[in-house]
XYZ file of C-alpha atoms in Angstrom:
786
model
C 7.761 136.266 128.722
C 4.439 136.480 127.194
C 2.486 139.480 128.547
C -0.836 137.336 129.492
C -1.076 133.514 129.942
C -4.049 131.305 131.545
C -1.816 130.614 134.673
C -1.249 134.265 135.403
C -3.584 135.966 138.374
C -6.076 138.749 137.563
C -3.422 140.813 139.513
C -0.403 139.971 137.475
C -2.524 140.196 134.278
C -3.547 143.669 134.983
C -0.209 145.046 136.041
C 1.388 143.274 132.946
C -1.192 144.849 130.873
C -1.063 148.388 132.422
C 2.871 148.331 131.829
C 2.360 147.634 128.171
C -0.119 150.100 127.516
C 1.890 152.747 129.441
C 4.931 152.006 127.070
C 2.843 152.433 124.194
C 1.287 155.664 125.184
C 5.044 156.749 126.010
C 6.404 155.804 122.548
C 3.272 158.106 121.193
C 5.069 160.661 123.094
C 2.891 161.162 126.144
C 4.401 161.680 129.491
C 2.609 159.218 131.323
C 2.388 159.158 135.178
C 2.241 155.774 137.012
C -0.633 154.461 138.981
C -1.548 157.608 141.699
C -4.323 158.610 143.779
C -6.552 161.391 142.244
C -9.003 162.861 144.687
C -10.191 159.409 146.447
C -9.611 157.315 143.280
C -6.626 155.196 142.580
C -5.830 155.904 138.459
C -4.019 153.339 136.626
C -2.128 155.914 134.456
C -2.487 159.401 133.638
C -0.914 162.102 131.419
C -1.478 165.508 129.843
C -2.681 166.111 126.133
C -1.869 169.837 124.964
C -3.962 171.204 122.108
C -4.709 174.996 121.219
C -4.459 176.918 124.220
C -5.676 174.360 126.492
C -4.155 171.423 128.391
C -6.635 168.070 128.914
C -5.680 166.001 131.673
C -6.339 162.426 131.122
C -7.053 159.563 133.576
C -6.192 155.934 131.811
C -8.609 152.701 133.290
C -6.498 149.565 131.876
C -8.750 146.301 131.388
C -7.147 142.972 130.797
C -10.200 141.165 130.660
C -10.470 137.967 128.763
C -13.925 139.141 127.487
C -15.499 142.200 126.361
C -16.929 144.806 128.959
C -20.561 144.572 129.288
C -22.636 147.904 129.674
C -22.879 146.958 133.427
C -19.174 146.529 133.610
C -18.525 150.007 131.914
C -21.127 151.855 134.005
C -19.699 150.567 136.955
C -16.180 152.520 135.894
C -17.642 155.608 134.666
C -19.465 155.859 137.971
C -16.177 155.788 139.838
C -14.471 158.229 137.697
C -17.412 160.429 137.427
C -16.822 162.488 140.496
C -13.231 163.216 139.197
C -14.538 164.725 135.925
C -17.297 166.654 137.746
C -14.952 168.204 140.089
C -12.331 169.011 137.072
C -9.698 166.835 138.938
C -9.632 165.057 135.267
C -10.937 166.334 132.155
C -11.341 163.009 130.549
C -11.209 159.180 131.003
C -9.647 156.825 128.661
C -10.318 152.988 129.023
C -7.889 150.658 127.215
C -9.327 147.271 126.970
C -7.773 143.795 125.859
C -10.941 142.575 123.851
C -13.040 145.772 123.380
C -16.658 146.522 124.433
C -20.068 145.195 123.957
C -22.492 146.928 121.646
C -24.349 148.384 124.721
C -21.235 149.676 126.459
C -19.717 151.093 122.805
C -23.187 153.068 122.964
C -22.627 154.225 126.539
C -19.395 155.593 125.536
C -20.850 157.620 122.568
C -23.211 159.173 125.065
C -20.299 160.513 126.927
C -18.035 162.948 125.487
C -15.482 162.532 128.421
C -15.231 159.211 128.371
C -12.810 157.902 125.751
C -12.245 153.775 124.495
C -9.565 152.095 122.639
C -8.616 148.499 122.400
C -5.118 147.289 123.238
C -4.808 146.322 119.509
C -5.751 149.950 118.137
C -3.346 151.619 120.689
C -0.605 149.387 119.074
C -1.214 150.288 115.562
C -1.336 153.858 116.452
C 2.402 153.508 117.397
C 2.861 151.274 114.334
C 0.071 149.742 112.515
C 1.354 146.172 111.509
C -2.234 144.745 110.662
C -1.853 144.430 106.536
C 1.874 142.897 107.214
C 0.268 140.465 109.837
C -2.429 139.379 107.226
C 0.083 139.077 104.706
C 2.343 136.571 106.709
C -1.093 134.740 107.662
C -2.041 134.489 104.022
C 1.364 133.568 102.738
C 1.188 130.103 104.220
C -2.965 129.310 104.693
C -4.064 130.908 101.523
C -1.274 130.350 99.303
C -1.232 129.191 95.782
C 1.126 125.950 96.620
C -1.439 124.624 98.894
C 1.241 124.168 101.282
C -0.565 124.204 104.692
C -2.445 121.181 103.397
C 0.676 118.973 103.259
C 3.292 120.557 105.376
C 5.550 118.037 107.202
C 6.618 118.849 110.678
C 10.261 119.129 110.773
C 12.282 117.555 113.559
C 15.637 118.987 114.727
C 19.002 117.727 116.742
C 19.583 119.463 120.041
C 23.268 118.610 120.744
C 24.092 118.602 124.524
C 27.023 117.290 126.691
C 24.770 114.311 127.950
C 22.611 113.763 125.108
C 21.858 113.896 121.421
C 18.197 114.065 121.180
C 15.754 114.750 117.895
C 12.625 116.636 118.911
C 9.731 118.520 116.831
C 10.970 122.034 115.931
C 7.529 123.776 115.983
C 7.060 122.318 119.665
C 10.522 123.637 120.843
C 10.314 127.056 119.110
C 6.606 127.430 120.691
C 7.810 126.522 124.050
C 11.001 128.954 123.533
C 8.342 131.833 122.451
C 6.528 131.316 125.837
C 9.585 131.466 127.876
C 11.673 133.742 129.688
C 14.488 132.840 127.652
C 15.606 135.545 125.324
C 18.936 133.602 123.606
C 18.386 133.966 119.990
C 17.801 130.687 118.009
C 19.905 129.670 114.939
C 18.290 126.822 112.970
C 20.790 125.498 110.467
C 20.144 122.979 107.793
C 21.484 122.283 104.358
C 19.377 123.279 100.950
C 16.148 121.787 100.666
C 15.620 120.791 104.218
C 12.440 123.237 104.578
C 13.832 126.049 106.391
C 11.870 128.715 104.305
C 8.702 126.593 104.601
C 9.135 126.181 108.281
C 9.480 130.272 108.456
C 6.107 130.905 106.331
C 4.088 128.038 108.413
C 5.950 129.877 111.822
C 5.286 133.414 110.738
C 1.404 132.380 110.053
C 0.861 130.385 112.799
C 1.911 133.462 115.264
C 0.223 135.876 112.914
C -3.235 133.991 113.241
C -2.687 133.845 117.329
C -1.640 137.644 117.583
C -5.253 138.013 115.590
C -7.247 136.103 118.217
C -5.242 137.166 121.320
C -3.373 140.851 120.399
C -1.069 140.464 123.170
C 0.731 137.698 121.760
C 3.911 138.329 119.605
C 3.422 139.606 116.340
C 5.917 137.727 113.701
C 8.167 139.748 111.777
C 9.239 137.411 108.690
C 12.300 139.157 106.688
C 13.923 137.265 103.919
C 17.728 138.121 104.142
C 17.999 137.294 100.440
C 17.083 141.006 100.133
C 20.641 142.215 101.685
C 23.165 142.159 98.753
C 25.618 144.697 100.280
C 26.738 145.731 103.336
C 23.449 147.088 104.978
C 22.268 148.600 108.345
C 19.135 147.260 110.286
C 17.495 150.738 109.861
C 17.572 150.830 105.996
C 16.862 146.948 105.741
C 13.526 146.900 107.877
C 12.691 150.418 106.122
C 13.052 148.748 102.586
C 10.711 145.770 104.205
C 8.182 147.992 105.655
C 7.552 150.078 102.631
C 7.925 147.909 99.894
C 5.186 145.265 99.330
C 3.317 146.351 102.315
C 3.015 149.694 103.611
C 3.294 149.690 107.476
C 1.438 152.913 108.613
C 3.477 155.167 111.223
C 6.655 152.732 110.814
C 9.846 154.263 112.061
C 12.807 152.574 113.499
C 13.061 153.943 117.196
C 9.469 152.937 117.782
C 10.004 149.741 116.258
C 13.016 148.982 118.475
C 11.391 150.237 121.375
C 8.704 147.632 120.598
C 10.833 144.777 119.968
C 12.832 145.432 123.136
C 9.137 145.103 125.064
C 8.673 141.862 123.625
C 6.051 142.452 120.993
C 7.781 140.397 118.176
C 9.118 137.169 117.248
C 11.740 138.445 114.433
C 12.634 135.577 111.672
C 15.672 136.034 109.791
C 15.704 133.691 106.954
C 18.270 132.515 104.714
C 21.747 134.317 105.906
C 23.580 132.143 103.406
C 21.596 133.948 100.610
C 23.078 137.114 101.885
C 26.537 135.827 101.979
C 26.715 135.306 98.603
C 27.684 138.471 97.024
C 29.598 139.447 100.294
C 33.116 139.397 101.269
C 33.771 137.928 105.259
C 34.104 141.511 106.391
C 30.812 142.749 104.809
C 29.333 139.481 106.041
C 30.426 140.210 109.357
C 29.293 144.170 109.181
C 25.679 142.815 107.992
C 25.819 140.424 111.211
C 26.360 143.075 113.666
C 23.592 144.965 112.270
C 21.210 142.020 112.327
C 22.289 141.646 116.122
C 21.057 144.712 116.933
C 17.323 142.900 117.005
C 18.812 140.885 119.825
C 18.007 142.800 122.850
C 15.436 143.412 125.571
C 12.873 140.791 125.806
C 13.010 140.500 122.065
C 12.868 136.911 120.250
C 15.038 136.545 117.257
C 15.059 133.425 115.041
C 18.096 133.049 112.214
C 17.723 130.344 109.762
C 20.474 129.063 107.139
C 22.645 126.765 105.520
C 25.891 126.156 107.750
C 27.849 126.112 104.825
C 28.043 130.050 104.452
C 30.489 129.577 107.070
C 33.879 128.947 105.196
C 35.395 127.831 108.209
C 34.701 126.826 111.951
C 36.402 130.112 112.998
C 33.782 131.863 110.787
C 30.837 129.813 112.563
C 32.166 130.134 116.007
C 32.057 133.857 115.178
C 29.095 134.399 113.743
C 26.859 132.314 115.937
C 28.911 132.622 119.048
C 30.889 135.798 118.937
C 34.381 133.885 119.573
C 37.591 134.459 117.924
C 40.871 133.289 118.139
C 43.849 135.450 119.538
C 47.028 135.210 120.902
C 45.705 134.457 124.547
C 43.202 131.815 123.245
C 39.285 131.989 122.530
C 38.025 135.709 123.202
C 34.420 136.484 123.220
C 33.432 139.372 121.269
C 31.666 142.241 123.611
C 27.638 142.425 123.233
C 27.853 139.686 120.366
C 25.219 137.434 121.466
C 25.131 133.438 121.565
C 23.021 131.830 119.185
C 21.449 128.648 120.381
C 21.876 126.312 117.614
C 19.608 123.795 116.262
C 20.062 121.244 113.490
C 17.606 120.147 111.168
C 17.188 116.372 110.457
C 16.586 114.910 107.286
C 13.053 113.526 106.811
C 12.214 109.949 108.133
C 10.105 107.123 106.461
C 7.117 108.038 108.603
C 7.492 111.440 107.238
C 8.098 110.660 103.666
C 5.355 108.590 103.819
C 2.884 110.968 105.491
C 3.881 113.722 102.821
C 2.997 111.423 100.240
C -0.816 110.808 101.530
C -1.266 114.252 102.351
C 0.189 115.860 99.365
C -1.529 113.637 96.787
C -4.757 114.103 98.802
C -4.441 117.637 98.099
C -3.140 117.169 94.245
C -6.433 115.019 93.799
C -8.738 117.574 95.237
C -7.685 120.412 93.004
C -7.026 117.978 89.688
C -7.823 119.389 86.643
C -9.445 116.106 84.938
C -10.358 112.754 85.963
C -7.090 111.014 84.474
C -4.846 113.065 86.395
C -6.586 112.250 89.706
C -6.609 108.670 88.800
C -2.724 108.760 88.380
C -2.197 110.600 91.371
C -4.445 108.252 93.329
C -2.594 105.537 91.824
C 0.691 106.973 92.918
C -0.774 107.464 96.359
C -2.371 103.993 97.207
C 0.245 102.087 95.334
C 3.443 103.442 93.818
C 4.603 105.739 97.094
C 3.864 102.811 99.339
C 6.510 100.628 97.398
C 9.454 103.069 97.497
C 11.753 100.723 99.676
C 14.928 101.163 97.977
C 17.465 102.807 100.385
C 18.947 105.261 97.382
C 15.839 106.295 96.499
C 14.793 107.078 100.056
C 17.852 109.099 100.505
C 16.951 111.309 97.767
C 13.753 112.134 99.029
C 14.874 112.710 102.407
C 14.615 116.640 101.847
C 11.067 118.144 101.654
C 12.401 120.080 98.272
C 13.344 116.916 96.483
C 10.467 114.718 98.185
C 7.807 117.170 96.307
C 9.838 116.970 92.717
C 9.731 112.915 93.169
C 6.036 113.010 94.428
C 5.470 115.382 91.342
C 7.103 112.962 88.938
C 6.028 109.394 90.519
C 2.589 109.704 88.716
C 3.917 109.947 85.397
C 7.387 107.815 85.105
C 8.735 104.888 86.670
C 12.423 104.788 88.309
C 14.958 102.704 89.057
C 17.388 102.774 92.116
C 20.300 102.220 89.720
C 19.462 105.307 87.547
C 18.065 107.521 89.877
C 20.355 110.389 91.116
C 19.676 113.838 92.832
C 20.487 115.529 89.613
C 18.794 113.224 87.469
C 15.833 113.998 89.627
C 16.005 117.839 89.146
C 16.496 117.282 85.305
C 13.368 115.148 84.835
C 11.404 117.522 87.241
C 12.690 120.653 85.042
C 11.899 118.574 81.897
C 8.174 117.544 82.819
C 7.608 121.244 84.024
C 8.690 122.859 80.641
C 6.902 119.976 78.832
C 3.640 120.205 80.728
C 3.091 123.307 81.966
C 4.333 125.807 79.312
C 3.748 123.922 75.999
C 1.375 126.846 74.622
C 1.027 128.083 71.291
C 3.237 130.873 70.034
C 3.931 132.629 66.796
C 7.830 132.043 67.673
C 7.771 128.233 68.398
C 10.051 128.523 71.102
C 11.908 125.204 71.731
C 12.115 123.261 74.969
C 15.832 123.669 74.541
C 15.762 127.426 73.832
C 13.639 127.806 77.302
C 15.855 125.737 79.151
C 18.958 127.558 78.021
C 16.871 130.857 79.032
C 16.658 129.526 82.359
C 19.991 128.628 82.582
C 21.447 132.106 81.534
C 18.934 133.989 83.808
C 20.247 131.607 86.811
C 23.983 132.202 85.951
C 23.397 135.971 85.836
C 21.904 136.136 89.031
C 24.277 133.987 90.553
C 27.154 136.180 89.290
C 25.499 139.536 89.992
C 22.843 139.031 92.828
C 22.456 137.100 96.125
C 18.561 136.843 95.318
C 16.936 134.177 92.878
C 14.299 136.393 91.421
C 14.565 139.211 88.815
C 12.409 141.691 87.654
C 11.654 141.515 83.478
C 13.222 144.748 82.889
C 16.346 144.215 84.921
C 16.920 141.218 82.364
C 20.306 141.859 80.276
C 19.379 142.243 76.673
C 22.471 140.074 75.591
C 20.465 137.401 77.030
C 17.389 138.068 75.086
C 19.709 138.560 71.837
C 20.666 135.160 71.954
C 17.100 134.008 70.880
C 15.791 136.743 68.681
C 16.332 136.010 65.021
C 17.533 139.023 62.865
C 14.397 139.742 61.123
C 12.439 139.925 63.990
C 9.778 142.718 64.411
C 7.791 142.418 67.404
C 10.659 141.982 70.069
C 8.719 142.913 72.980
C 6.404 139.794 71.996
C 9.333 137.226 71.706
C 10.716 138.351 75.216
C 7.264 138.295 76.532
C 6.901 134.649 75.490
C 10.123 133.616 76.819
C 9.353 134.947 80.291
C 6.061 133.346 80.239
C 7.331 129.822 78.961
C 10.588 129.544 81.104
C 11.078 127.668 84.136
C 10.515 130.330 86.391
C 7.558 131.409 88.246
C 6.124 134.692 88.182
C 4.875 136.870 91.235
C 2.568 139.845 91.119
C 4.086 142.386 88.960
C 7.023 141.895 86.507
C 9.169 139.678 89.114
C 9.952 135.711 88.175
C 11.753 133.897 90.282
C 13.066 130.137 90.611
C 10.671 128.176 93.021
C 13.698 127.174 95.419
C 16.823 128.288 95.476
C 18.420 125.032 94.379
C 16.722 124.997 90.780
C 19.095 128.140 90.394
C 22.118 125.955 91.655
C 20.914 123.293 89.258
C 20.857 125.554 86.223
C 24.163 127.098 87.149
C 25.748 123.308 87.176
C 23.902 122.800 84.392
C 25.771 125.610 82.375
C 29.310 124.427 84.076
C 29.068 121.404 82.481
C 28.013 122.881 79.160
C 31.309 124.987 79.298
C 33.473 122.174 80.384
C 31.818 119.723 77.911
C 32.458 122.182 74.903
C 36.177 122.149 75.267
C 36.468 125.794 74.092
C 38.727 128.220 76.050
C 37.969 126.859 79.516
C 38.621 129.395 82.082
C 39.337 126.995 85.199
C 39.256 129.766 87.708
C 35.760 131.634 86.735
C 34.387 127.864 87.007
C 35.927 127.633 90.412
C 34.397 130.887 91.202
C 30.834 129.519 90.237
C 30.787 126.536 92.313
C 29.224 126.205 95.996
C 28.774 122.613 97.427
C 25.466 122.435 95.997
C 26.477 123.436 92.513
C 29.455 121.089 92.865
C 27.405 118.122 93.737
C 24.929 118.573 90.941
C 28.242 119.092 88.370
C 29.388 115.911 89.730
C 25.943 114.125 89.049
C 25.653 115.516 85.660
C 29.153 115.358 84.117
C 30.327 112.446 82.206
C 33.871 111.343 81.354
C 34.502 113.991 78.819
C 34.753 116.549 81.549
C 38.027 115.024 82.985
C 39.509 114.953 79.505
C 38.318 118.438 78.673
C 39.863 119.795 81.782
C 43.038 118.180 81.613
C 44.752 120.906 79.251
C 43.295 123.544 81.501
C 44.792 121.567 84.887
C 47.976 121.609 82.959
C 48.099 125.549 82.486
C 46.820 126.684 85.499
C 48.608 127.660 88.705
C 47.256 129.229 91.896
C 44.518 127.902 94.133
C 41.612 126.384 93.501
C 38.490 125.333 95.960
C 37.381 121.904 96.955
C 34.350 122.622 95.336
C 35.980 122.120 91.845
C 37.835 119.132 93.186
C 34.805 117.541 94.403
C 33.357 117.051 90.825
C 35.682 114.216 90.198
C 34.709 112.145 93.541
C 33.399 109.598 91.280
C 34.366 105.589 91.709
C 34.485 105.232 88.042
C 37.044 107.985 88.045
C 39.757 106.503 90.426
C 41.563 104.460 87.922
C 41.734 107.237 85.488
C 43.173 109.585 88.184
C 45.538 107.311 89.115
C 46.965 106.846 85.896
C 46.819 110.811 85.419
C 49.061 111.050 88.316
C 51.540 108.638 86.965
C 51.645 110.134 83.273
C 50.688 114.046 83.582
C 52.953 116.874 84.293
C 50.155 118.467 85.538
C 50.544 118.821 89.538
C 46.676 119.010 90.051
C 45.956 115.104 89.733
C 48.625 114.674 92.742
C 46.164 116.951 94.825
C 42.772 115.545 93.755
C 44.010 112.004 94.059
C 44.921 112.571 97.903
C 41.221 114.394 98.405
C 39.841 111.640 96.488
C 41.212 108.905 98.873
C 40.419 110.713 101.720
C 36.606 111.003 100.706
C 36.679 107.347 99.253
C 39.709 105.122 100.196
C 41.776 103.607 97.108
C 42.940 99.934 97.329
C 46.047 99.245 99.249
C 47.666 98.354 95.431
C 46.694 101.819 94.220
C 47.961 103.625 97.273
C 51.244 101.502 97.107
C 51.416 102.449 93.623
C 50.717 106.420 94.665
C 53.724 105.905 97.187
C 56.208 105.008 94.758
C 55.291 107.935 92.545
C 56.071 110.000 95.493
C 59.446 108.276 96.020
C 60.369 108.743 92.346
C 59.144 112.405 92.679
C 62.122 113.032 95.324
C 64.556 112.428 92.491
C 63.599 115.401 90.796
C 65.236 118.102 92.874
C 65.834 120.988 90.120
C 61.875 120.574 89.180
C 60.777 123.699 90.847
C 57.970 122.023 92.963
C 57.821 118.242 92.323
C 60.189 117.239 95.295
C 58.064 119.832 97.338
C 54.876 118.700 96.432
C 55.968 114.923 96.958
C 56.757 115.685 100.559
C 53.729 117.576 101.521
C 51.409 114.835 100.240
C 53.380 112.519 101.992
C 52.598 114.149 105.256
C 48.643 113.751 104.599
C 47.603 111.559 107.456
C 45.819 108.969 105.215
C 48.899 108.483 102.953
C 51.479 109.202 105.755
C 54.892 108.149 104.085
C 56.644 111.240 104.895
C 59.414 109.288 106.975
C 60.030 107.233 103.771
C 60.102 110.485 101.552
C 62.313 112.484 103.768
C 64.915 109.613 103.762
C 64.598 109.575 100.499
C 64.981 113.525 99.951
C 67.940 113.474 102.386
C 69.490 110.761 100.291
C 69.141 112.911 97.001
C 70.253 115.951 98.448
C 73.312 114.500 100.130
C 74.424 112.876 96.893
C 73.776 116.004 95.095
C 75.600 118.247 97.257
C 78.623 115.659 97.592
C 78.685 115.417 93.566
C 79.214 119.445 93.828
C 81.917 119.419 96.667
C 83.639 116.831 94.807
C 83.908 118.696 91.616
C 84.450 122.005 93.499
C 87.927 120.604 94.594
C 89.125 120.697 90.822
C 87.363 123.717 89.780
C 84.581 126.530 90.443
C 81.855 125.357 92.413
C 78.844 124.973 90.326
C 75.629 127.215 91.079
C 72.839 125.343 92.794
C 69.362 125.087 91.476
C 67.140 127.428 93.609
C 64.527 124.271 94.351
C 67.640 122.790 95.785
C 68.683 125.152 98.159
C 64.852 125.772 99.261
C 64.150 122.301 99.863
C 67.224 121.732 101.877
C 66.292 124.791 104.101
C 62.863 123.605 104.476
C 64.089 119.987 105.715
C 66.765 121.706 108.066
C 63.896 123.530 109.723
C 63.021 119.864 111.233
C 63.054 120.018 114.555
C 64.856 116.633 115.676
C 64.749 115.348 119.578
C 67.011 112.489 120.533
C 63.999 111.568 123.026
C 61.863 108.944 121.616
C 63.712 109.748 117.922
C 60.928 112.599 117.536
C 60.549 114.738 114.562
C 58.699 118.160 114.569
C 57.553 118.910 111.319
C 55.374 122.142 112.032
C 58.064 124.775 111.254
C 57.475 123.767 107.665
C 53.931 124.406 107.624
C 53.542 128.119 106.639
C 56.769 127.565 104.195
C 54.813 125.055 102.265
C 51.741 127.103 102.197
C 54.124 130.022 100.983
C 55.768 128.146 98.284
C 52.293 126.213 97.013
C 49.675 128.722 96.974
C 51.034 130.627 93.862
C 51.650 126.765 92.272
C 48.795 124.434 93.338
C 47.139 124.487 96.427
C 43.886 124.303 97.627
C 41.899 127.464 98.875
C 40.503 125.738 102.042
C 43.731 124.713 103.178
C 45.139 128.165 103.882
C 44.303 129.708 107.012
C 46.003 133.457 106.766
C 49.632 132.372 106.368
C 49.904 128.759 107.240
C 48.006 125.802 107.021
C 44.337 125.090 108.267
C 44.925 121.496 109.994
C 41.305 121.156 110.305
C 41.085 120.695 106.274
C 44.357 119.278 105.545
C 44.748 116.779 108.164
C 48.543 116.237 108.212
C 51.132 114.030 110.170
C 53.398 116.871 111.633
C 55.000 115.174 114.474
C 56.937 111.767 113.962
C 58.070 109.816 116.767
C 59.908 106.496 117.133
C 61.650 107.357 113.644
C 64.044 104.968 112.273
C 67.851 106.026 113.120
C 68.996 106.141 109.540
C 66.240 108.722 109.055
C 67.623 110.895 111.854
C 71.019 110.282 110.653
C 70.527 111.302 106.972
C 68.830 114.483 108.402
C 71.998 115.434 110.529
C 74.394 114.339 107.586
C 72.553 116.616 105.537
C 72.879 119.476 107.864
C 76.815 118.825 107.964
C 76.989 118.144 104.036
C 75.214 121.544 103.383
C 77.102 123.108 105.703
C 80.263 122.264 104.177
C 79.069 123.347 100.756
C 78.018 126.857 102.277
C 81.478 126.941 103.921
C 83.481 125.664 100.390
C 81.100 128.145 98.353
C 82.140 130.978 100.694
C 85.879 130.331 100.207
C 85.574 129.905 96.502
C 84.158 133.327 96.064
C 86.778 134.709 98.719
C 89.629 133.190 96.188
C 88.316 134.520 93.168
C 88.137 137.943 94.508
C 91.441 137.369 95.595
């Protein structure tokens, strides 16, 4: 709970204040005694202060008054302690106030050498001085160069409970939680561009302002987790933050940890997904174990990030609830906090309309000329009010995209047919490069080169760092070398021109950064599309490693039909695993017929996989699915093909295809014919060798558990064998869960009920024929040895 509020009685206020004053003095190394009688006076606190050849005995008077102490108030206190000082029962009196002294009272303190005074905030700053850090957090929002405080839109979140699924104002929820005695940490989850960092900035500024008005209110500690690029202890992270941009005087981890446990802070951990980018799962877990050290005592911790940082539901459950699967079921990790999860809602129509009004009003106020102000006013009063198309509304329901649309709207006209998220980013970047960075330069850097430079910086950071900022001196020379002419003399000036003329923004000093992470993701996507459409030496695994869900969506929006053509050879040659992020770039309605043709004509197995995933996302027609099922039946005849029949059976088991009974029947029929032919020839001469693929798929099918009750086939024993066989050939990364199939990602029909008697009969016949084949082979081998 908070130290003080209006509902507390004077006694409760005083007791709480006294408690926290004592804790601060203890943190400063004082051996503080609690309330006690000294002489005839009840003293709040007391401690000894050792100096040269002398120990001074201090009494402490704590005053949690809402107003400053007047001269009359202070005179009464001095009178009460005067006798203790006169009789040497104490040497000095320390008065600790919440809101300080009046000028006359301060003068009275100066006249008494045995009377000392300090405010609560000054006492806190003697422990750790957060004053500059607090000012910085307030100014980062209320005095920001982007004017965010003028047009910030309050966000809403979903609270999912057993009985309801309500939406509420996020700030109201957080304020209530801060004021409560609930110390459960919060996890605010939202995908890209939904305003998580803007909310963090506003909350930190709001709390900073409140603390400066009332020093006993919690201090915000806003931490960007993108600063973590490897395994890092919490001690190291905090030390880096508090000694980097702002020097927090007297900082030490022990005192910080104690103050946190005492309820002095609201710790805001922003962007755990940005921490994940360069870490493997074990490193990610370790860093969370360190962050969780902040969750203790009466501390308040808020975690924000994209939920797709968790690759599986199991990762999500472990990080935010400490739950892991074991042979005994779900096990809770000891001492791992359970976060209360809040899911950000997309912006609704009233929020979007309010943003347009507030943003354009701000832009008009700071407009550089009347022509610009007129265009902005027209966008505010007319254009923005006529955005009614659902598609454009959907694109503008994220704050980051809404702001881009607002920046473009005064100068361009969109139609619903040609507006996509990728186009929105493309047009916005072009506008910035055209409007903001067209400056005279002796080296005449083209817009294309400035865009390419931004793209290469994005790719370098994407592959080598979890941050979306970089210092000028850290940019590799090989990036600049692509743009510097051979006869160039003033290379440093060319570099400076590129830095000042690229899309990235600049902070104080030599750091440049992308205004939002989604811009970096867009540039990475643009580079991926360029690499693929060039058609030269396409490394499909390298491209796959560059993709996240967001980058994949941008690639899909940017890519044309040529991307399918150019990836054909790469697909034909690549064997192994690829992620759904790569596959998703083909999820376009216009690609459906093409992919069906590729399935029917290409020997590349990836088209079959992509077809099934496309169907799962956006169903094909019944006629097209019929063609695919007939293709799978034809594949069952390719028994000597290493993987054709295996893949056919596996894809037939997908719940959206669900033709497994038919495929099983055909496979059994083909295998029975195959073995009978060998057995027939074996009676005349030596038994023929059998293709390894044939015996493998036979062994696979015979692991099917047959139950005569309701004619049930249980195929679950086959799943680990599919994974083992297919992961080195053609498989989706997310489908694998350790050594078996992830049924949450690949939804499979693994138990068949009321199976046709003919299918059951063929499975049993296959077993008999296969047993006969093995026995015959055994006898033939024995005979040849004799």
